Coordinates of C-alpha atoms and ligand atoms in Angstrom, one line a residue:
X8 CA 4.8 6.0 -12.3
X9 CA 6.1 3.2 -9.8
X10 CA 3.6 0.5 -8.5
X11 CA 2.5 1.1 -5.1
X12 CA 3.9 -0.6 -2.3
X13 CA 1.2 -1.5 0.5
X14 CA 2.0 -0.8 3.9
X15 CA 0.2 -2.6 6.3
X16 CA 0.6 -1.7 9.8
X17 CA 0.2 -4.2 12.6
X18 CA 1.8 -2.2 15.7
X19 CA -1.9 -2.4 17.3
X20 CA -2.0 -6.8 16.8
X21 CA 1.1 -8.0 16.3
X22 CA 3.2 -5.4 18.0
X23 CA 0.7 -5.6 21.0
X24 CA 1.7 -9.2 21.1
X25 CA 5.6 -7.6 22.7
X26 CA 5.3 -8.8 26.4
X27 CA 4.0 -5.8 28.5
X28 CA 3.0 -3.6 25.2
X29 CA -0.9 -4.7 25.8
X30 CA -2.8 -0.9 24.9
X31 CA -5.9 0.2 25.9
X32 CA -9.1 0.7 23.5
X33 CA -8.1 5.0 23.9
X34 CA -4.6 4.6 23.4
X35 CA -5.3 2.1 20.5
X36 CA -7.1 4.9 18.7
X37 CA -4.9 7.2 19.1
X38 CA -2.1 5.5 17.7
X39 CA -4.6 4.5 14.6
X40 CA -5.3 8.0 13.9
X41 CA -1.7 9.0 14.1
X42 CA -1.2 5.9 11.8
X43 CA -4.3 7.2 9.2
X44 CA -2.7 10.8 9.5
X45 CA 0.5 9.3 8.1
X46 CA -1.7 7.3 5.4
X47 CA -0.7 4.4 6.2
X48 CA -2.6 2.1 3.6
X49 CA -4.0 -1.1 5.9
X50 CA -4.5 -0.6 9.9
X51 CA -4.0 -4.1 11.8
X52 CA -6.4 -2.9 14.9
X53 CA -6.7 -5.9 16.5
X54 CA -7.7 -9.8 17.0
X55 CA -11.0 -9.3 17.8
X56 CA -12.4 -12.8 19.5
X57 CA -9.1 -12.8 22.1
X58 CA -11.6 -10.8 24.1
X59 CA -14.3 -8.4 24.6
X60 CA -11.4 -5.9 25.1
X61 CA -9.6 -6.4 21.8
X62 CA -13.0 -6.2 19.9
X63 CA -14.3 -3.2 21.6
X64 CA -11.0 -1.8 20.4
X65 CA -10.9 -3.3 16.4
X66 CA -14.7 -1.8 16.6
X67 CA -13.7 2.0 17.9
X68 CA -10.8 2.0 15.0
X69 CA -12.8 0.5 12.6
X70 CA -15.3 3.9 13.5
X71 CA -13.2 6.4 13.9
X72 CA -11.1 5.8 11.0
X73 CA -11.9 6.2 7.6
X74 CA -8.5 6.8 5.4
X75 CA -6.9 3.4 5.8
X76 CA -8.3 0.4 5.3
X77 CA -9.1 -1.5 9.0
X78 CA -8.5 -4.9 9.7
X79 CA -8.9 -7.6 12.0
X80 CA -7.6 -10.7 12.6
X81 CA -9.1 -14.1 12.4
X82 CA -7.7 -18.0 12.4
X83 CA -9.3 -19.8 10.2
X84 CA -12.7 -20.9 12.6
X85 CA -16.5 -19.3 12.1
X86 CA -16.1 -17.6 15.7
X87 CA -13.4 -16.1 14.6
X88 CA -14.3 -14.8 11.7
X89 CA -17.7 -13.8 12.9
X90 CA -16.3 -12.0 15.1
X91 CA -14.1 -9.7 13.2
X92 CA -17.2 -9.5 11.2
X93 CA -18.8 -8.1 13.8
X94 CA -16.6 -5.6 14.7
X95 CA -15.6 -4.1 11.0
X96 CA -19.5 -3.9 10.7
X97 CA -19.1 -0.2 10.3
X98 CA -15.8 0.7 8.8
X99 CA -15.9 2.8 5.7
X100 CA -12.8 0.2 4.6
X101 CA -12.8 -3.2 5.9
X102 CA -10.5 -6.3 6.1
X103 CA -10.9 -9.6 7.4
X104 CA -7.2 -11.3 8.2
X105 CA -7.9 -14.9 8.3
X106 CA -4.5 -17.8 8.7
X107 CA -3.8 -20.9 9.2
X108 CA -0.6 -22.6 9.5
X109 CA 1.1 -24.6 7.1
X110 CA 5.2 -25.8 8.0
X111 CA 4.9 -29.9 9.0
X112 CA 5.7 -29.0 12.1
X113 CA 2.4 -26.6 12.6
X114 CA 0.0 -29.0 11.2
X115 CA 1.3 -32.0 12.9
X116 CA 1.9 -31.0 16.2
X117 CA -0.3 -28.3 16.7
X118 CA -3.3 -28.3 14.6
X119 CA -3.1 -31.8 14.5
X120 CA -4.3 -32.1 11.0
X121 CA -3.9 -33.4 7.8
X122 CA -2.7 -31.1 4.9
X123 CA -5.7 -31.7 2.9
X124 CA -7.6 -30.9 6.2
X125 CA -5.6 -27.4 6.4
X126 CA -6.5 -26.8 2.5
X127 CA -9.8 -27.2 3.1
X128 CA -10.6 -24.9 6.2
X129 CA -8.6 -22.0 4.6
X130 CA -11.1 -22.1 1.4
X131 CA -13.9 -22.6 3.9
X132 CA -12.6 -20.0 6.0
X133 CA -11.9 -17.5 3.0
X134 CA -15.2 -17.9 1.5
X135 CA -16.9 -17.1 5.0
X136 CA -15.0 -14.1 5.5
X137 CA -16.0 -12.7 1.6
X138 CA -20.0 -13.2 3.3
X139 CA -18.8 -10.0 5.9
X140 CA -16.6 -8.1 3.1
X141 CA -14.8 -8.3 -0.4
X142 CA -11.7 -7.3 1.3
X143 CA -10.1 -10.7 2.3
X144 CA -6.7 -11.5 3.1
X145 CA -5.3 -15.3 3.7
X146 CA -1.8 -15.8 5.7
X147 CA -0.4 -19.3 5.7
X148 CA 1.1 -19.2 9.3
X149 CA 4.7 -20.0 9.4
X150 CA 4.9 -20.2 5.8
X151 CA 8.8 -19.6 6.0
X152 CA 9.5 -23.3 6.9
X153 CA 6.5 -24.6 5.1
X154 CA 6.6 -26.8 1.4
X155 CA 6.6 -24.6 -1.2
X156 CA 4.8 -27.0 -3.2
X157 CA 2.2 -27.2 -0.8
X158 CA 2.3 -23.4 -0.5
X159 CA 1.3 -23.2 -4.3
X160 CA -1.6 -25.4 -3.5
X161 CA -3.0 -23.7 -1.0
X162 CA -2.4 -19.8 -1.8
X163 CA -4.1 -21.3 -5.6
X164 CA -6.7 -22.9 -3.4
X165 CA -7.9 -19.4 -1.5
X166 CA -7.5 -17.3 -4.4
X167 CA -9.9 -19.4 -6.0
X168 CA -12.4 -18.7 -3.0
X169 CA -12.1 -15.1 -3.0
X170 CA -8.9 -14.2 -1.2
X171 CA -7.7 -10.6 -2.6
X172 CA -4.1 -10.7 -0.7
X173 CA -2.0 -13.5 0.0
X174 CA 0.2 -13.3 2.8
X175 CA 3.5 -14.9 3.3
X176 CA 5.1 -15.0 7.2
X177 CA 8.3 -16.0 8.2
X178 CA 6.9 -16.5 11.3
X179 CA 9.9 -17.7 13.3
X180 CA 12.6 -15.3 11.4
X181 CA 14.0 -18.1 10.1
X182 CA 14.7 -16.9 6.7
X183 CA 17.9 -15.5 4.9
X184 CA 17.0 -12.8 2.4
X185 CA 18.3 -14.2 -0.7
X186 CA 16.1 -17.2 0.4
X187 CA 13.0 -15.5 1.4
X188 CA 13.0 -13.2 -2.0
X189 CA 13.4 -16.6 -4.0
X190 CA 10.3 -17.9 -2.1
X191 CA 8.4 -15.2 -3.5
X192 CA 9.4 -15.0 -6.5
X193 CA 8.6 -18.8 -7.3
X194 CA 4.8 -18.9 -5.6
X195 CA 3.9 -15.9 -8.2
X196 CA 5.6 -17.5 -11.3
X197 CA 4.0 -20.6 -9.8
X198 CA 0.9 -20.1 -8.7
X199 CA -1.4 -19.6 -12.1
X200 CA -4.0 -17.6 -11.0
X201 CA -1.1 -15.2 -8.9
X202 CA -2.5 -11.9 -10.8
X203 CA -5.5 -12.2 -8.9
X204 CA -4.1 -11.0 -5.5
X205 CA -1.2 -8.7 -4.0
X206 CA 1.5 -10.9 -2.3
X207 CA 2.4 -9.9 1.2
X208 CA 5.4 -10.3 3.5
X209 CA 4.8 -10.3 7.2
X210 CA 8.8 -11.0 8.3
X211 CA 10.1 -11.6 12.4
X212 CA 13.1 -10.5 13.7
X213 CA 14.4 -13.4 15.1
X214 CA 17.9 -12.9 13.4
X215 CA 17.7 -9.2 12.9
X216 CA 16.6 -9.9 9.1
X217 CA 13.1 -8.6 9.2
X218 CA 13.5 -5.6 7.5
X219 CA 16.1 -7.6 4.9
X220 CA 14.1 -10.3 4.4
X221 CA 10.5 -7.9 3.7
X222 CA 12.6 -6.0 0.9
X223 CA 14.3 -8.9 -0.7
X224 CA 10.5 -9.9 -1.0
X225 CA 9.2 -6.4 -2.1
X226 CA 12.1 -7.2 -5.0
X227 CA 10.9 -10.4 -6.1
X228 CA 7.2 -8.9 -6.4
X229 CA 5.7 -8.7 -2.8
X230 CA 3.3 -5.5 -3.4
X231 CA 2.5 -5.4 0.5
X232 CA 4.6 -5.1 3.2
X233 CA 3.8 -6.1 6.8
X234 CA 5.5 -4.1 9.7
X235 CA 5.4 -2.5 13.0
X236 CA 6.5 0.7 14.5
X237 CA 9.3 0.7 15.9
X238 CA 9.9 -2.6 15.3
X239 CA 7.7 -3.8 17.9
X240 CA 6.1 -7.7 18.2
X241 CA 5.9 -10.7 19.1
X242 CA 9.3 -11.7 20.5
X243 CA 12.2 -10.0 18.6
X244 CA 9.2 -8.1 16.7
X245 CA 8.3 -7.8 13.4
X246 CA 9.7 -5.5 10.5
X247 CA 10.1 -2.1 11.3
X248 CA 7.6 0.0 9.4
X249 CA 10.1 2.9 9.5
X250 CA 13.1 1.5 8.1
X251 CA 11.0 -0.2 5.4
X252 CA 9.7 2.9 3.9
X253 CA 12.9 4.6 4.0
X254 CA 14.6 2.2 2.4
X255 CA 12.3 2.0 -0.2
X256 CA 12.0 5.7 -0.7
X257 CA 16.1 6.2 -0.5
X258 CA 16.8 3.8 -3.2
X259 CA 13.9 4.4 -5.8
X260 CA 17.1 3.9 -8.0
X261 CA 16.8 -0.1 -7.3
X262 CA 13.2 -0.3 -6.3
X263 CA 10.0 -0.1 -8.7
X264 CA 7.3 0.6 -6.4
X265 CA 7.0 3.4 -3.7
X266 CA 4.5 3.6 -0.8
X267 CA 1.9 6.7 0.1
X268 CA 2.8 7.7 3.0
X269 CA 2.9 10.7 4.3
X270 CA 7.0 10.3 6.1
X271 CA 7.4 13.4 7.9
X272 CA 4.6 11.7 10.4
X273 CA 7.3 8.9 10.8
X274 CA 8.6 10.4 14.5
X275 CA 6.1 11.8 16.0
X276 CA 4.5 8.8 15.2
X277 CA 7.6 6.3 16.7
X278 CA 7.5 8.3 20.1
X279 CA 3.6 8.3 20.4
X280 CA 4.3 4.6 20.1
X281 CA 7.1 4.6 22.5
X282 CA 5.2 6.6 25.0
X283 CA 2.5 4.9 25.1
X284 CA 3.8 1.2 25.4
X285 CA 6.5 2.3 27.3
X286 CA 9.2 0.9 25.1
X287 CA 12.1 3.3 24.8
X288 CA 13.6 3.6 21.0
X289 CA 17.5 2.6 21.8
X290 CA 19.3 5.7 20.6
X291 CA 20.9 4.4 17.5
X292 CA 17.8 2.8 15.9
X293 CA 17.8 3.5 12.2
X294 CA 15.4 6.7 11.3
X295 CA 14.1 7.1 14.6
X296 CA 16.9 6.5 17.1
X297 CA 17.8 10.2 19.2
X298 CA 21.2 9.5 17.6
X299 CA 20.0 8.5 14.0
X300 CA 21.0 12.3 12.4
X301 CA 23.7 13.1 14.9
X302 CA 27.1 13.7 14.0
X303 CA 29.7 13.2 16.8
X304 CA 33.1 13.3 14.7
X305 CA 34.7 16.2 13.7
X306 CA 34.9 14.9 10.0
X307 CA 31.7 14.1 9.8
X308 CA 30.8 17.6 11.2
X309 CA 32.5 19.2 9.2
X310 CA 32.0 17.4 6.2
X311 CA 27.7 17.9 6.9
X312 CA 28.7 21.5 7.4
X313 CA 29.8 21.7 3.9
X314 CA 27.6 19.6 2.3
X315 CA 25.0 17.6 3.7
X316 CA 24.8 14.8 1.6
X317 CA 28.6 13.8 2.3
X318 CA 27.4 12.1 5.4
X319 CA 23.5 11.6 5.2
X320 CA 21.4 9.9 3.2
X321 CA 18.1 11.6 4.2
X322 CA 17.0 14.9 5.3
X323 CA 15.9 14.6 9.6
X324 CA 13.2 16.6 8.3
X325 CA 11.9 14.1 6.2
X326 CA 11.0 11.4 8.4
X327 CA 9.9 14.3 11.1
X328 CA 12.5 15.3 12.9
X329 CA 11.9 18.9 13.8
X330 CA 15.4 21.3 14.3
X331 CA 12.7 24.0 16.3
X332 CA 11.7 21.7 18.7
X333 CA 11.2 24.1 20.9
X334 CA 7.2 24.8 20.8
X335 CA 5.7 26.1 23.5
X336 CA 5.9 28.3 26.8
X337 CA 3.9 29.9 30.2
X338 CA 2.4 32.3 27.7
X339 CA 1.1 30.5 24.7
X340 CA -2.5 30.3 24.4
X341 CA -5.1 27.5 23.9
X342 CA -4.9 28.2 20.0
X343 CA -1.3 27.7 19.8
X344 CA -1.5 24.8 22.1
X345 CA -4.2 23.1 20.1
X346 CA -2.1 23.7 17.0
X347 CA 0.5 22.2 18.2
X348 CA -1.8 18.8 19.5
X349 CA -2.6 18.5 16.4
X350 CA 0.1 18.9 14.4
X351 CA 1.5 16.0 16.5
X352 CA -1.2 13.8 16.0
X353 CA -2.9 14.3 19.1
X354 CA -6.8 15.0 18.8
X355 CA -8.7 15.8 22.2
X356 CA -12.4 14.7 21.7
X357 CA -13.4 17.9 23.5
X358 CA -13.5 20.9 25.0
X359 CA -13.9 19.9 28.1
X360 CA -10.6 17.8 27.1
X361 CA -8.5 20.1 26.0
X362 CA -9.3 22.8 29.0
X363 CA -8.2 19.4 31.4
X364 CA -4.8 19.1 29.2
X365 CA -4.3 22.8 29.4
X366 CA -4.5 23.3 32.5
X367 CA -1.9 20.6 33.0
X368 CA -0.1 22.1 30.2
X369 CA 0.2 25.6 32.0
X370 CA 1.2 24.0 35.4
X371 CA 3.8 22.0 33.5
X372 CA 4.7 25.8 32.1
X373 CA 5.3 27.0 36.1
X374 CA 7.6 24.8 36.8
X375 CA 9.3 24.4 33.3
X376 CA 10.1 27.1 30.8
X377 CA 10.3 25.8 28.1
X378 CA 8.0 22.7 26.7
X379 CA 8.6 20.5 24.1
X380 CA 6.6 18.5 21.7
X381 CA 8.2 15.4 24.0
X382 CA 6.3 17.3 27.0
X383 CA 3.4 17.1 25.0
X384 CA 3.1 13.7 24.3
X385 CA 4.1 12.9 28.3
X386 CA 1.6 15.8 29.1
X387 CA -1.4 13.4 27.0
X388 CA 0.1 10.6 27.9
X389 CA -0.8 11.3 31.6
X390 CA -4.3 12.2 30.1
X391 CA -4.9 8.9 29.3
X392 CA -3.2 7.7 32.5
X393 CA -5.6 9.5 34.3
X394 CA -8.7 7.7 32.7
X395 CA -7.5 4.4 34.1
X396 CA -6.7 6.0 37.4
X397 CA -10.4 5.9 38.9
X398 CA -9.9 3.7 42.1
X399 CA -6.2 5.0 43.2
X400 CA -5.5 8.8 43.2
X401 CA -2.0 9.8 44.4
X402 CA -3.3 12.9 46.5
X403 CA 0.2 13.8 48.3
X404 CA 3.4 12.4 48.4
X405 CA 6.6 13.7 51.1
X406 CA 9.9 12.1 50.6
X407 CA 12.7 13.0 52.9
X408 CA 16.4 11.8 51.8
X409 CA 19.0 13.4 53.7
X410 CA 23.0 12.1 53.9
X411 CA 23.3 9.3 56.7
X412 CA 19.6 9.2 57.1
X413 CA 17.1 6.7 55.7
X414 CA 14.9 8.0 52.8
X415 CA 11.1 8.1 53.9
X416 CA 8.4 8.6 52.4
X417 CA 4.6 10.2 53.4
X418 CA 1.7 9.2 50.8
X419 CA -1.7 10.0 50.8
X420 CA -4.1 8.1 48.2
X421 CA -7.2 8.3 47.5
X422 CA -8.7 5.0 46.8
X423 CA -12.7 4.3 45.8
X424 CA -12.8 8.3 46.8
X425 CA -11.4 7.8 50.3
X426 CA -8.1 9.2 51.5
X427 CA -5.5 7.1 53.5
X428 CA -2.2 7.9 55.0
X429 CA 0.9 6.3 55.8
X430 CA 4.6 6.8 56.0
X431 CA 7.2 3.9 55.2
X432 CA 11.1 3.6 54.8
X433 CA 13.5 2.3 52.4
X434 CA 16.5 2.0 50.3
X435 CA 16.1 5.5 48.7
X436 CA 13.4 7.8 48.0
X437 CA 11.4 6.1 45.5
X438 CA 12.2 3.0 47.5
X439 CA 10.4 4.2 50.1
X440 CA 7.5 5.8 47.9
X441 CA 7.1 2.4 46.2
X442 CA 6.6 0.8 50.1
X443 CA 4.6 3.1 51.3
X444 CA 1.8 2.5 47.9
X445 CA 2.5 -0.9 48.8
X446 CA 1.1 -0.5 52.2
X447 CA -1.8 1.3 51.3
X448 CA -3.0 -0.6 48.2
X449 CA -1.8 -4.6 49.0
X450 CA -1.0 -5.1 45.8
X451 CA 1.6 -7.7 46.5
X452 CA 3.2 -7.6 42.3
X453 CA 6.5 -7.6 41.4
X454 CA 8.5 -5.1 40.2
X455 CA 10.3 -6.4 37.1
X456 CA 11.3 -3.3 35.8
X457 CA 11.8 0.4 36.6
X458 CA 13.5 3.0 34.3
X459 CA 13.5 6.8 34.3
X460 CA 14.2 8.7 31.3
X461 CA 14.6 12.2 30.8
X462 CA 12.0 13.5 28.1
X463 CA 14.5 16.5 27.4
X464 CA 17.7 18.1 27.8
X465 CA 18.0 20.0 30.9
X466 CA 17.5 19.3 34.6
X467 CA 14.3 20.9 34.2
X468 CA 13.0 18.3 32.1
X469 CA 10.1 15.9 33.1
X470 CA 11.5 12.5 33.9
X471 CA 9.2 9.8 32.6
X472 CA 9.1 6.9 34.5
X473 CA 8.1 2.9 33.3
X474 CA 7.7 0.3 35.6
X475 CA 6.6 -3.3 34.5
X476 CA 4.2 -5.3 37.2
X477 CA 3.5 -8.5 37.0
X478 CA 0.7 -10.8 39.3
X479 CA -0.4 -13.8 38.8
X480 CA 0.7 -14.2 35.1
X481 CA -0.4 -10.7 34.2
X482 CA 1.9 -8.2 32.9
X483 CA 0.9 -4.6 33.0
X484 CA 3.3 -1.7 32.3
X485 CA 2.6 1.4 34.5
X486 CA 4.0 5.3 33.2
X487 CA 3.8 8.8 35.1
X488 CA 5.4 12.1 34.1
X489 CA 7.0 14.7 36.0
X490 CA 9.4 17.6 36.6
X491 CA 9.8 15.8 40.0
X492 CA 10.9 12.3 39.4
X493 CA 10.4 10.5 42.9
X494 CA 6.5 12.2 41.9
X495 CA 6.8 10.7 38.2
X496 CA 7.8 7.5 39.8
X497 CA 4.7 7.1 42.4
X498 CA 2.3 8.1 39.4
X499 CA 4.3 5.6 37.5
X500 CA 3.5 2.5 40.2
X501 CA -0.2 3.7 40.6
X502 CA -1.0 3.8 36.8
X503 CA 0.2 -0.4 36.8
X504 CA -1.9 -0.3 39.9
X505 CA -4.8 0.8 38.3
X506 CA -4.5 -1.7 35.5
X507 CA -3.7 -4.9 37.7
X508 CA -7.0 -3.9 39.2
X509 CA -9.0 -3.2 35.9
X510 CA -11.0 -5.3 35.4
X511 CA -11.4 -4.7 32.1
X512 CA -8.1 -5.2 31.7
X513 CA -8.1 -7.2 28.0
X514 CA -6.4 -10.6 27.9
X515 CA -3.0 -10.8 26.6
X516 CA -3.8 -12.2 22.6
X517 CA -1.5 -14.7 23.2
X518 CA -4.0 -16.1 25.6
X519 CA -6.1 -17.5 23.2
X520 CA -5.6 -21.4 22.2
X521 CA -4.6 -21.9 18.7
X522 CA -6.8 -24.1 16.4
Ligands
LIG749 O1 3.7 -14.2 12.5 C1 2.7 -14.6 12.0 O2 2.6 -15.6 11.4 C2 1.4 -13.8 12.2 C3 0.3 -14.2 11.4 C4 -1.0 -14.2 12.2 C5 0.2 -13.4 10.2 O3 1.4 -12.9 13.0
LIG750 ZN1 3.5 -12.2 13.4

């Protein structure tokens, strides 16, 4: 049997890190459960001292969870690492993520230290992190432009104190693959006591080569891959968890390792991902992409007509894409809508839950025929909306857009349980929506971005709307749902209300001053 490959998923840390993609502590366990469901080996759920936020959030995973290992993210300091202690306390699986980083450039100009310094607070931080669990892995930040002599010293160095995987990112996406898989190669020929722990990849995009430069490592012995879905992460983002585990389970004619996962989880995963950070998947994204199994060209019809494999080299049904998407309608019951939640991933802690989302579900069903697991997710996706929705309530909103005439719009919100009115104009409907929530809740953020996208075919289908605030530095995306879009577009502005105004709104990871 092949080795397995292990998939570490850091959608909820690194992928967080995308500007705007910050996730509450709900949606953050949602996404890990859909992540456990598709057995996914390590869970990435956060770095837990960037705030009281993020480690509220690594401590609910690290509960709720207990098929994947859950892991938390630490530099290489005792607050840190306390920290994350602190909040894996109860996970039946625990991992302590510790780094430091390595190139010349990172330890002169940033960490201002020495290289024997740098050696010496990974094995201190290492052996600190075994005191909370036995489960400890090392990353030597920006090890893609660092020595590899110097790599050698220090991976030997933590391995020694107790480090069980070893962690290679290209932080910056600098690497070519035939480079990057050479690199690994070398540090576990090198590196004596190598047999002691798995080596990792954790690639960027920076040049588009994640995904190449995390498999040209998985074929020069990396036994753990690092990725996102979707590709999401800091900057261009990191490796895209769905691309490298098709790859790898495509051509187990060149690979000799294989992961665990459960693939047919991969989509309804991708758009749980997508709806709740708000980042559409373009259409022609590998595996996921709307377009990824289409065939527009005759040939190619035909040819998939006749045989399938002419033309694909994977079955749509194997990474989860569904040909009877069509799942529900006015008359399905509470059963069939349960079994449908959870076939997508979607748990409702309870009853009282799932009567809230049915009811929505059956006045979705009015005005819309015919719903679709894409209307299901928007449908929970609104759920959650509505937890952070507790000081602005869109009560009633009356656009008027007529030929000649300028758009105008009559709102009533409730906000800290008291209702206000007023009516404002503007360049079109929404336009004048947007004004008239401006007028009410004073806001004063900028709009940086507003897109609608229809969830299905049809002009029936809800339109989900994403807008993109930002005040003062802060960065909050807002969503809303709707058959009506001008409605899905209000709900859309007052959800990145609610946020700006949260005060629990957790600070941006970046926000934290490196070592
Ligand atoms: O890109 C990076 O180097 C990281 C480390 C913390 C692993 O995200
Ligand atoms: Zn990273």
């Amino acid at each position: 049997m092949n080795e397995q490959l292990i998939i570490f998923d850091t959608t909820l840390r690194d992928g967080e890190q995308s500007p705007g993609a910050s996730m509450t502590k709900d949606e953050k366990i949602r996404i890990a459960r859909a992540l456990e469901k598709m057995r996914v080996d390590v869970i990435e759920a956060g770095f837990p001292i960037a705030s009281p936020g993020d480690f509220e959030a690594v401590r609910a995973v690290a509960e709720t969870v207990t098929g994947s290992t859950v892991c938390g993210l630490a530099r290489a300091l005792e607050k840190d690492i306390d920290r994350a202690g602190e909040a894996l306390k109860n996970a039946a699986s625990g991992r302590i993520h510790t780094f430091i980083a390595t190139s010349p450039v990172h330890m002169e100009r940033k960490l201002r230290m020495h290289p024997d310094q740098v050696v010496e607070q990974a094995v201190w931080a290492v052996k600190h992190a075994r005191r909370y669990t036995d489960d400890v892995e090392f990353s030597a930040e920006d090890a893609g432009r660092s020595d590899l002599d110097f790599l050698c010293r220090i991976f030997a160095a933590v391995i020694d104190a107790g480090a069980t995987t070893i962690n290679v990112p290209d932080t910056v996406g600098y690497n070519m693959p035939w480079q990057f898989g050479e690199t690994i190669r070398q540090l576990i020929e090198r590196i004596s006591n190598a047999d002691k722990a798995v080596f990792s990849v954790h690639c960027h995009n920076d040049l588009g080569l994640a995904v190449a430069n995390s498999l040209s490592a998985v074929m020069n012995g990396a036994r753990q891959v690092e990725c996102t879905i979707n590709g999401l992460g800091e900057r261009a983002g990191n490796a895209s968890l769905e691309e490298v585990v098709m790859a790898v389970r495509t051509r187990q004619d060149v690979f000799d390792c294989d992961t665990r996962l459960d693939t047919t989880q991969i989509v309804p995963c991708s758009r749980l991902v997508s709806n709740i950070t708000g980042f559409p998947v373009q259409p022609n994204k590998a595996i996921v992409g709307a377009n990824a199994f289409a065939h527009e060209s005759g040939i190619h019809q035909d040819g998939v007509l006749k045989h399938r494999e002419t033309y694909e080299i994977m079955c749509a049904e194997d990474v989860g894409w569904s040909h009877n998407r069509m799942v529900l309608g006015k008359h399905s019951g509470r059963n069939a809508f349960r079994t449908r939640l959870e076939e997508l991933g979607i748990q409702l802690e309870t009853e009282e839950e799932l009567n809230e989302a049915f009811i929505r579900f059956k006045y979705l069903a009015d005005k819309k025929h015919e719903i679709f697991d894409e209307d299901l997710q928007a449908l929970v996706t609104d759920r959650g909306m509505e937890k952070i929705n507790e000081r602005i309530k869109l009560v009633a909103l009356r656009v008027c857009s007529e030929t000649g005439e300028v758009p105008r719009a009559e709102l009533t919100l409730s906000i800290d349980g008291e209702e206000r009115t007023t009516v404002a104009e503007g360049s079109g409907p929404v336009d004048a929506a947007y004004k008239a929530i401006e007028v009410l809740v004073k806001t004063g953020a900028d709009l940086k971005l507003y897109s609608v996208n229809a969830i299905t075919s049809g002009t029936d289908s809800q339109g989900e709307v994403t807008v993109r605030l930002e005040k003062g530095g802060r960065l909050v995306m807002g969503q809303g749902a709707d058959t009506d879009i001008v409605i899905a577009s209000a709900k859309a502005y007052l959800n990145g209300c609610n946020k700006l105004q949260d005060a629990d709104q957790r600070a941006h990871p970046q926000g934290v001053a490196d070592v």
